[in-house]
Amino acid sequence: MMTDSVVEGVPDRYGMNIKDIPCNLYSEINSDAHNSNESRSQTSDNLEGHGAIVAAHYNTIEEKGLEERNKSRIVYLRNFNNWIKSMLIDEYLKEIKDNKKQYNAPLKVLDMCCGKGGDLFKWRSGRISHLICADLAETSVEQCENRYKDLRDRADKEPYRMGPLFTAEFIAADCTKTQLRQKYKDVTIDLDLVSCQFSFHYSFESLAQAECLLRNASECLQPGGYLIGTMPDAYEIVTRLEKSGGLKFGNEVYEITFESRETPFPLFGAKYNFHLEGVVDCPEFLVHFPTLEKLALKYGLELVRNEKFEDYFNSERKLYSGRRLLTKMQALETYPPAEEDTKLIGNEKEDYDHAKDYLEKHKTKQIGTLSKPEWQAATLYLVFAFRKMHKLIGDKGEVTYKPFVPKPKEREDDNDYGEPKRKYARRD
């Protein structure tokens, strides 16, 4: 269990030095983005180059086996992030199923920026019927397709244990620059869910790229469907930057470096370099969330969730399914270790003070936790969800949107032990 003592003094999320979005006109967003792009065009960076850098980075990451990954300094952080994704995907798949009029209706999903297919098992567990995987890194898409084929072969050999597997298609394309619909096998497909995990922020390199990604997310999404995902929390990043007093901050597992501290940060193209131990080392971009929220409305996407990882964890771990999955996925490290010869992943003298304090306060022998450096990395992120609204076309062809109203009921956890019910409400 994590406590507030892990990261001290978290400030007001909205007290950051990030330019506020204009309150009235979308044209002002466009004007600001144009000015930002114009100033950046005079530097060595360019729109084509960053995409190529990101693609090259992920194409060259070596595929590691389970044994090798378990030796990583951030093994529990990676498992924790996977747990967050699993809970988020499960939550919204079940919400969509609840709103379906037909029992056992097909569920069709777009996994934007799918990487090597790390979420394939999550889609299998969610019993979807069809999956579209898209990513700009061709090697990653090939590995994703190979993983799917392995999963399909296992399902064919063990149909009674594995159950039927969803069909899938794979697209190597930049989701921030390419209209994905034209590459679908069925361009008339109606999607129920779009997922974009740990990648949405790359689109905020420019207004055009952000709009392209949102168009891809919304274009085939049915009313009542969801765009869900995870991304860095720009407010948290800028907070830590200001506290550092310099151009970089981090710890032994992650580091963020800015080239300059321009004031205020532009709405698009606010670049920083992110390094995560053995996983990521490439340029990323701040996402000013109020800007994203307004842009999303243009594409009929209404914000229903914006929640820090810390808060999402604290709510989901109260569910029986959340606690069970934490154990199954080994998303937390046991402190102290169950066996004397087991070494902690972090520095015992420095990284587990919060765990020691908890044990002393609650008079218990063991807890599940993350080392302090891993927790500091995890709390850089947030979860988000947008719901597709009904599209209305007026007499003169003008397009407006009407909010989708879900069925007025709460979803209980799969195993009801008298615990709090999970509600679907906007949290920000």
Short mmCIF file of C-alpha atoms in Angstrom, two decimals:
data_model
loop_
_atom_site.label_atom_id
_atom_site.label_comp_id
_atom_site.label_asym_id
_atom_site.label_seq_id
_atom_site.Cartn_x
_atom_site.Cartn_y
_atom_site.Cartn_z
CA MET A 1 0.00 0.00 0.00
CA MET A 2 1.37 3.41 -0.94
CA THR A 3 1.04 6.41 1.33
CA ASP A 4 1.23 10.16 0.81
CA SER A 5 4.66 10.18 2.43
CA VAL A 6 6.19 8.68 -0.71
CA VAL A 7 6.14 11.95 -2.62
CA GLU A 8 5.94 14.93 -0.30
CA GLY A 9 4.39 18.29 -0.97
CA VAL A 10 2.37 17.62 -4.13
CA PRO A 11 1.06 21.10 -5.07
CA ASP A 12 -2.17 22.24 -6.62
CA ARG A 13 -2.33 20.64 -10.07
CA TYR A 14 -3.53 23.84 -11.71
CA GLY A 15 -0.95 26.18 -10.20
CA MET A 16 1.55 25.53 -12.97
CA ASN A 17 3.24 27.92 -15.35
CA ILE A 18 1.48 26.52 -18.41
CA LYS A 19 -0.33 28.87 -20.76
CA ASP A 20 -4.08 28.82 -20.11
CA ILE A 21 -6.18 27.92 -23.09
CA PRO A 22 -8.29 30.80 -24.47
CA CYS A 23 -11.80 30.42 -23.10
CA ASN A 24 -13.83 31.31 -26.15
CA LEU A 25 -12.48 30.78 -29.66
CA TYR A 26 -11.03 27.67 -31.24
CA SER A 27 -9.37 30.01 -33.75
CA GLU A 28 -7.19 31.34 -30.92
CA ILE A 29 -5.86 27.81 -30.36
CA ASN A 30 -5.08 27.64 -34.07
CA SER A 31 -3.34 31.03 -33.97
CA ASP A 32 -1.24 30.11 -30.95
CA ALA A 33 -0.27 26.80 -32.53
CA HIS A 34 0.74 28.58 -35.75
CA ASN A 35 2.98 30.96 -33.84
CA SER A 36 4.54 28.06 -31.92
CA ASN A 37 5.25 26.12 -35.11
CA GLU A 38 6.66 29.20 -36.83
CA SER A 39 9.17 29.82 -34.05
CA ARG A 40 10.20 26.18 -33.90
CA SER A 41 10.74 25.96 -37.65
CA GLN A 42 13.84 28.08 -37.16
CA THR A 43 15.45 25.37 -35.03
CA SER A 44 17.07 22.11 -36.11
CA ASP A 45 14.01 20.15 -35.04
CA ASN A 46 11.21 19.46 -37.54
CA LEU A 47 7.87 17.68 -37.57
CA GLU A 48 9.14 14.79 -39.69
CA GLY A 49 12.26 14.28 -37.60
CA HIS A 50 10.59 13.65 -34.25
CA GLY A 51 8.35 10.91 -35.61
CA ALA A 52 11.36 9.28 -37.21
CA ILE A 53 13.29 9.48 -33.93
CA VAL A 54 10.46 7.86 -31.98
CA ALA A 55 9.98 5.14 -34.60
CA ALA A 56 13.72 4.42 -34.74
CA HIS A 57 13.87 4.22 -30.95
CA TYR A 58 11.08 1.66 -30.64
CA ASN A 59 12.24 -0.28 -33.70
CA THR A 60 15.67 -0.81 -32.14
CA ILE A 61 14.53 -1.87 -28.65
CA GLU A 62 15.64 -5.45 -28.17
CA GLU A 63 12.93 -8.00 -27.44
CA LYS A 64 13.58 -9.39 -23.96
CA GLY A 65 12.28 -12.57 -22.41
CA LEU A 66 10.32 -12.78 -19.16
CA GLU A 67 13.38 -13.83 -17.17
CA GLU A 68 15.36 -10.83 -18.40
CA ARG A 69 12.49 -8.41 -17.72
CA ASN A 70 12.18 -9.72 -14.17
CA LYS A 71 15.77 -8.64 -13.52
CA SER A 72 15.01 -5.04 -14.48
CA ARG A 73 15.27 -2.25 -11.90
CA ILE A 74 11.78 -1.15 -12.89
CA VAL A 75 10.07 -4.54 -13.04
CA TYR A 76 7.45 -3.56 -10.45
CA LEU A 77 6.90 -0.16 -12.05
CA ARG A 78 6.21 -1.86 -15.38
CA ASN A 79 3.87 -4.33 -13.71
CA PHE A 80 2.13 -1.47 -11.88
CA ASN A 81 1.62 0.43 -15.14
CA ASN A 82 0.23 -2.75 -16.69
CA TRP A 83 -2.17 -3.08 -13.76
CA ILE A 84 -3.38 0.49 -14.32
CA LYS A 85 -4.03 -0.30 -17.99
CA SER A 86 -5.77 -3.57 -17.15
CA MET A 87 -8.16 -1.91 -14.70
CA LEU A 88 -8.89 0.94 -17.12
CA ILE A 89 -9.56 -1.36 -20.07
CA ASP A 90 -11.71 -3.68 -17.96
CA GLU A 91 -13.71 -0.77 -16.57
CA TYR A 92 -14.68 0.72 -19.91
CA LEU A 93 -15.23 -2.56 -21.74
CA LYS A 94 -17.75 -3.48 -19.05
CA GLU A 95 -19.35 -0.05 -19.24
CA ILE A 96 -19.77 -0.49 -23.00
CA LYS A 97 -21.24 -3.97 -22.50
CA ASP A 98 -23.68 -2.58 -19.94
CA ASN A 99 -24.91 -0.04 -22.49
CA LYS A 100 -25.28 -2.58 -25.30
CA LYS A 101 -28.87 -3.49 -26.04
CA GLN A 102 -27.94 -6.92 -27.39
CA TYR A 103 -26.46 -9.54 -25.06
CA ASN A 104 -23.02 -10.75 -26.11
CA ALA A 105 -22.89 -8.16 -28.91
CA PRO A 106 -19.59 -7.88 -30.84
CA LEU A 107 -16.97 -5.52 -29.41
CA LYS A 108 -14.59 -3.85 -31.84
CA VAL A 109 -11.48 -2.05 -30.64
CA LEU A 110 -8.76 0.18 -32.09
CA ASP A 111 -5.42 0.02 -30.25
CA MET A 112 -3.65 3.19 -31.40
CA CYS A 113 0.13 3.18 -30.86
CA CYS A 114 -0.11 -0.52 -29.98
CA GLY A 115 3.65 -1.10 -29.73
CA LYS A 116 4.65 -4.76 -29.59
CA GLY A 117 1.20 -5.89 -28.50
CA GLY A 118 1.59 -5.69 -24.75
CA ASP A 119 -2.18 -5.42 -24.33
CA LEU A 120 -3.20 -8.44 -26.43
CA PHE A 121 -3.93 -10.54 -23.35
CA LYS A 122 -6.04 -7.70 -21.95
CA TRP A 123 -8.16 -7.72 -25.10
CA ARG A 124 -8.51 -11.49 -24.89
CA SER A 125 -9.61 -11.22 -21.25
CA GLY A 126 -12.12 -8.56 -22.29
CA ARG A 127 -13.64 -10.98 -24.83
CA ILE A 128 -13.65 -8.51 -27.69
CA SER A 129 -14.53 -9.68 -31.21
CA HIS A 130 -12.16 -7.66 -33.41
CA LEU A 131 -8.98 -5.64 -32.85
CA ILE A 132 -7.19 -3.12 -35.05
CA CYS A 133 -3.56 -2.54 -34.05
CA ALA A 134 -1.77 0.54 -35.40
CA ASP A 135 1.70 1.92 -34.68
CA LEU A 136 4.33 3.99 -36.52
CA ALA A 137 7.16 1.54 -35.69
CA GLU A 138 7.06 -1.21 -38.34
CA THR A 139 9.19 -3.62 -36.31
CA SER A 140 6.87 -3.22 -33.33
CA VAL A 141 3.82 -3.94 -35.51
CA GLU A 142 5.50 -7.08 -36.86
CA GLN A 143 6.24 -8.26 -33.31
CA CYS A 144 2.66 -7.47 -32.31
CA GLU A 145 1.33 -9.55 -35.20
CA ASN A 146 3.65 -12.43 -34.32
CA ARG A 147 2.44 -12.34 -30.72
CA TYR A 148 -1.14 -12.45 -31.96
CA LYS A 149 -0.37 -15.45 -34.18
CA ASP A 150 1.18 -17.27 -31.21
CA LEU A 151 -1.91 -16.48 -29.16
CA ARG A 152 -4.17 -17.70 -31.99
CA ASP A 153 -2.19 -20.95 -32.31
CA ARG A 154 -2.59 -21.59 -28.59
CA ALA A 155 -6.31 -20.88 -28.82
CA ASP A 156 -6.63 -23.34 -31.72
CA LYS A 157 -4.78 -26.05 -29.77
CA GLU A 158 -6.64 -25.46 -26.49
CA PRO A 159 -10.10 -24.16 -27.48
CA TYR A 160 -11.77 -25.31 -24.27
CA ARG A 161 -9.24 -23.56 -22.04
CA MET A 162 -8.52 -20.48 -24.15
CA GLY A 163 -11.95 -19.89 -25.65
CA PRO A 164 -12.53 -18.14 -28.99
CA LEU A 165 -10.00 -15.47 -29.93
CA PHE A 166 -10.79 -12.13 -31.54
CA THR A 167 -9.87 -11.45 -35.16
CA ALA A 168 -7.22 -8.81 -35.79
CA GLU A 169 -5.61 -6.58 -38.39
CA PHE A 170 -2.31 -4.70 -38.21
CA ILE A 171 -1.35 -1.31 -39.61
CA ALA A 172 2.10 0.29 -39.71
CA ALA A 173 1.33 4.01 -39.85
CA ASP A 174 1.83 7.21 -37.86
CA CYS A 175 -1.50 7.74 -36.08
CA THR A 176 -0.72 11.48 -35.83
CA LYS A 177 -0.23 11.96 -39.58
CA THR A 178 -2.24 9.27 -41.39
CA GLN A 179 -5.99 8.74 -41.74
CA LEU A 180 -6.27 5.21 -40.38
CA ARG A 181 -9.78 4.59 -41.70
CA GLN A 182 -8.52 4.31 -45.27
CA LYS A 183 -6.28 1.43 -44.16
CA TYR A 184 -8.98 -0.59 -42.36
CA LYS A 185 -10.16 -3.81 -44.00
CA ASP A 186 -13.69 -2.49 -43.52
CA VAL A 187 -13.85 1.30 -43.84
CA THR A 188 -17.45 1.25 -42.56
CA ILE A 189 -16.50 -0.42 -39.26
CA ASP A 190 -18.16 0.86 -36.07
CA LEU A 191 -15.75 0.85 -33.14
CA ASP A 192 -16.76 0.51 -29.51
CA LEU A 193 -13.47 1.46 -27.87
CA VAL A 194 -10.23 3.23 -28.81
CA SER A 195 -7.20 2.78 -26.57
CA CYS A 196 -4.04 4.91 -26.67
CA GLN A 197 -1.62 3.93 -23.91
CA PHE A 198 1.46 5.98 -22.99
CA SER A 199 1.57 7.54 -26.45
CA PHE A 200 -1.03 10.31 -26.78
CA HIS A 201 1.49 13.01 -25.81
CA TYR A 202 3.50 12.47 -29.01
CA SER A 203 0.61 14.03 -30.94
CA PHE A 204 1.05 17.38 -29.16
CA GLU A 205 4.09 18.12 -31.29
CA SER A 206 1.73 20.23 -33.40
CA LEU A 207 -1.94 21.15 -33.69
CA ALA A 208 -2.21 19.23 -36.98
CA GLN A 209 -0.91 16.04 -35.37
CA ALA A 210 -3.17 16.35 -32.32
CA GLU A 211 -6.19 16.84 -34.59
CA CYS A 212 -5.21 13.90 -36.78
CA LEU A 213 -4.98 11.56 -33.81
CA LEU A 214 -8.30 12.77 -32.40
CA ARG A 215 -9.91 12.36 -35.83
CA ASN A 216 -8.62 8.79 -36.00
CA ALA A 217 -9.98 8.10 -32.53
CA SER A 218 -13.40 9.60 -33.21
CA GLU A 219 -14.09 8.88 -36.88
CA CYS A 220 -15.38 5.31 -36.51
CA LEU A 221 -16.28 5.41 -32.82
CA GLN A 222 -19.95 4.75 -32.07
CA PRO A 223 -21.96 7.11 -29.82
CA GLY A 224 -21.40 5.90 -26.28
CA GLY A 225 -18.02 4.44 -27.21
CA TYR A 226 -14.87 5.54 -25.41
CA LEU A 227 -11.39 6.82 -26.11
CA ILE A 228 -9.27 5.80 -23.12
CA GLY A 229 -5.60 6.02 -22.33
CA THR A 230 -2.66 7.02 -20.19
CA MET A 231 -0.26 9.93 -20.64
CA PRO A 232 2.26 12.06 -18.74
CA ASP A 233 0.70 14.72 -16.51
CA ALA A 234 2.07 18.02 -17.82
CA TYR A 235 1.20 19.86 -14.61
CA GLU A 236 3.15 17.37 -12.52
CA ILE A 237 6.13 17.57 -14.88
CA VAL A 238 6.24 21.37 -14.77
CA THR A 239 5.85 21.32 -10.98
CA ARG A 240 8.91 19.12 -10.61
CA LEU A 241 10.83 21.19 -13.15
CA GLU A 242 10.15 24.37 -11.18
CA LYS A 243 11.19 22.67 -7.95
CA SER A 244 14.45 21.52 -9.53
CA GLY A 245 15.52 25.07 -10.35
CA GLY A 246 17.28 23.79 -13.47
CA LEU A 247 16.52 22.12 -16.78
CA LYS A 248 16.29 18.53 -15.59
CA PHE A 249 15.03 16.38 -12.74
CA GLY A 250 14.52 12.72 -11.91
CA ASN A 251 16.08 9.88 -9.97
CA GLU A 252 17.85 6.59 -10.63
CA VAL A 253 15.04 5.17 -12.80
CA TYR A 254 13.85 8.18 -14.81
CA GLU A 255 15.08 11.58 -15.96
CA ILE A 256 13.36 14.45 -17.75
CA THR A 257 15.40 17.14 -19.48
CA PHE A 258 14.21 20.38 -21.08
CA GLU A 259 16.33 22.29 -23.59
CA SER A 260 15.07 25.60 -22.25
CA ARG A 261 12.55 27.04 -19.82
CA GLU A 262 10.52 29.16 -22.20
CA THR A 263 7.80 31.07 -20.41
CA PRO A 264 4.99 30.37 -20.86
CA PHE A 265 5.15 26.92 -22.46
CA PRO A 266 3.45 26.80 -25.88
CA LEU A 267 0.26 24.80 -26.31
CA PHE A 268 1.98 22.58 -28.88
CA GLY A 269 5.59 21.60 -29.36
CA ALA A 270 6.62 21.97 -25.69
CA LYS A 271 9.39 19.37 -26.01
CA TYR A 272 11.36 17.55 -23.36
CA ASN A 273 13.53 14.43 -23.41
CA PHE A 274 12.42 11.49 -21.30
CA HIS A 275 14.64 8.65 -20.16
CA LEU A 276 13.27 5.59 -18.35
CA GLU A 277 15.67 2.88 -17.24
CA GLY A 278 16.12 0.42 -20.09
CA VAL A 279 12.83 1.31 -21.82
CA VAL A 280 12.43 4.85 -23.16
CA ASP A 281 14.91 7.49 -24.32
CA CYS A 282 13.31 9.88 -26.80
CA PRO A 283 11.62 13.31 -27.17
CA GLU A 284 8.11 13.82 -25.79
CA PHE A 285 5.68 16.75 -25.57
CA LEU A 286 3.66 18.36 -22.80
CA VAL A 287 -0.11 17.99 -23.16
CA HIS A 288 -2.01 20.99 -21.84
CA PHE A 289 -5.17 19.15 -20.82
CA PRO A 290 -7.69 22.03 -21.12
CA THR A 291 -6.52 22.41 -24.73
CA LEU A 292 -6.99 18.69 -25.34
CA GLU A 293 -10.46 18.82 -23.79
CA LYS A 294 -11.56 21.63 -26.12
CA LEU A 295 -10.03 20.01 -29.20
CA ALA A 296 -11.74 16.72 -28.37
CA LEU A 297 -15.15 18.43 -28.34
CA LYS A 298 -14.60 19.40 -31.97
CA TYR A 299 -14.55 15.68 -32.77
CA GLY A 300 -17.54 14.82 -30.60
CA LEU A 301 -15.51 13.51 -27.66
CA GLU A 302 -16.66 14.54 -24.19
CA LEU A 303 -14.25 14.27 -21.25
CA VAL A 304 -15.49 11.90 -18.53
CA ARG A 305 -12.25 11.16 -16.65
CA ASN A 306 -8.94 12.89 -15.96
CA GLU A 307 -7.29 11.29 -12.95
CA LYS A 308 -3.75 11.00 -11.66
CA PHE A 309 -2.28 7.50 -11.37
CA GLU A 310 -2.05 7.91 -7.60
CA ASP A 311 -5.77 8.68 -7.28
CA TYR A 312 -6.82 5.97 -9.73
CA PHE A 313 -4.74 3.42 -7.84
CA ASN A 314 -6.24 4.43 -4.51
CA SER A 315 -9.79 3.98 -5.83
CA GLU A 316 -9.29 0.78 -7.86
CA ARG A 317 -7.35 -1.09 -5.17
CA LYS A 318 -10.46 -0.95 -2.98
CA LEU A 319 -12.20 -3.29 -5.44
CA TYR A 320 -11.80 -7.02 -4.97
CA SER A 321 -10.83 -7.41 -8.63
CA GLY A 322 -8.23 -4.67 -8.24
CA ARG A 323 -6.59 -6.29 -5.22
CA ARG A 324 -6.67 -9.72 -6.83
CA LEU A 325 -5.05 -8.40 -10.00
CA LEU A 326 -2.36 -6.54 -8.04
CA THR A 327 -1.29 -9.90 -6.65
CA LYS A 328 -1.64 -11.82 -9.90
CA MET A 329 0.38 -9.28 -11.90
CA GLN A 330 2.95 -8.77 -9.13
CA ALA A 331 2.35 -5.04 -9.45
CA LEU A 332 3.72 -4.33 -5.97
CA GLU A 333 6.91 -5.47 -4.28
CA THR A 334 6.59 -7.34 -0.98
CA TYR A 335 8.27 -5.47 1.88
CA PRO A 336 10.08 -6.91 3.67
CA PRO A 337 10.72 -9.84 1.29
CA ALA A 338 8.92 -13.08 2.14
CA GLU A 339 12.20 -14.98 2.00
CA GLU A 340 15.42 -13.87 3.67
CA ASP A 341 17.58 -14.51 0.60
CA THR A 342 15.35 -12.34 -1.64
CA LYS A 343 16.84 -8.93 -2.39
CA LEU A 344 14.77 -5.78 -2.67
CA ILE A 345 14.71 -4.14 -6.09
CA GLY A 346 15.71 -0.76 -4.64
CA ASN A 347 18.03 0.57 -1.95
CA GLU A 348 16.73 -0.73 1.38
CA LYS A 349 18.22 2.15 3.36
CA GLU A 350 16.70 4.93 1.25
CA ASP A 351 13.82 3.70 -0.91
CA TYR A 352 11.41 2.11 1.59
CA ASP A 353 11.01 4.60 4.45
CA HIS A 354 7.31 4.96 3.60
CA ALA A 355 6.87 1.18 3.91
CA LYS A 356 8.71 1.06 7.24
CA ASP A 357 6.53 3.86 8.61
CA TYR A 358 3.38 2.03 7.51
CA LEU A 359 4.44 -1.22 9.17
CA GLU A 360 5.21 0.54 12.44
CA LYS A 361 1.97 2.52 12.41
CA HIS A 362 -0.32 -0.41 11.58
CA LYS A 363 1.59 -3.11 13.46
CA THR A 364 1.68 -5.46 10.49
CA LYS A 365 4.48 -7.63 9.15
CA GLN A 366 4.39 -7.12 5.37
CA ILE A 367 2.88 -4.85 2.73
CA GLY A 368 2.93 -4.48 -1.04
CA THR A 369 4.65 -1.31 -2.24
CA LEU A 370 6.83 0.35 -4.84
CA SER A 371 10.28 1.72 -4.13
CA LYS A 372 10.32 5.50 -3.83
CA PRO A 373 12.05 6.07 -7.22
CA GLU A 374 9.48 3.86 -8.98
CA TRP A 375 6.57 5.61 -7.27
CA GLN A 376 7.96 9.01 -8.27
CA ALA A 377 8.07 7.79 -11.88
CA ALA A 378 4.55 6.29 -11.73
CA THR A 379 3.01 9.49 -10.37
CA LEU A 380 4.12 11.42 -13.46
CA TYR A 381 1.11 9.96 -15.28
CA LEU A 382 -2.67 10.23 -15.49
CA VAL A 383 -5.54 8.19 -16.92
CA PHE A 384 -8.16 9.74 -19.20
CA ALA A 385 -11.42 8.79 -20.86
CA PHE A 386 -13.56 10.58 -23.46
CA ARG A 387 -17.04 9.44 -24.50
CA LYS A 388 -18.31 9.80 -28.07
CA MET A 389 -21.39 11.99 -28.38
CA HIS A 390 -24.30 11.75 -30.82
CA LYS A 391 -23.63 13.57 -34.09
CA LEU A 392 -26.39 15.90 -35.29
CA ILE A 393 -26.54 17.48 -38.75
CA GLY A 394 -28.65 20.62 -39.19
CA ASP A 395 -30.73 21.74 -42.16
CA LYS A 396 -27.77 23.64 -43.61
CA GLY A 397 -25.31 20.82 -43.02
CA GLU A 398 -23.88 22.22 -39.81
CA VAL A 399 -22.54 19.58 -37.41
CA THR A 400 -23.25 19.64 -33.69
CA TYR A 401 -23.02 17.02 -30.96
CA LYS A 402 -25.42 15.85 -28.28
CA PRO A 403 -24.03 14.12 -25.17
CA PHE A 404 -24.57 10.38 -24.92
CA VAL A 405 -26.44 9.46 -21.75
CA PRO A 406 -25.45 6.00 -20.44
CA LYS A 407 -27.87 3.71 -18.68
CA PRO A 408 -28.57 5.10 -15.17
CA LYS A 409 -27.00 2.34 -13.14
CA GLU A 410 -23.85 1.67 -11.21
CA ARG A 411 -21.47 -1.13 -11.92
CA GLU A 412 -20.63 -3.36 -9.01
CA ASP A 413 -17.36 -5.20 -8.80
CA ASP A 414 -17.36 -8.75 -10.19
CA ASN A 415 -17.30 -10.16 -6.67
CA ASP A 416 -19.57 -8.21 -4.32
CA TYR A 417 -18.07 -8.25 -0.85
CA GLY A 418 -19.99 -5.26 0.43
CA GLU A 419 -17.30 -2.96 -0.95
CA PRO A 420 -17.77 0.46 -2.56
CA LYS A 421 -19.32 0.33 -6.01
CA ARG A 422 -17.35 1.65 -8.95
CA LYS A 423 -19.18 4.62 -10.38
CA TYR A 424 -18.75 6.23 -13.78
CA ALA A 425 -18.28 9.89 -13.12
CA ARG A 426 -15.95 12.60 -14.24
CA ARG A 427 -13.00 13.00 -11.89
CA ASP A 428 -10.65 15.92 -12.37
#
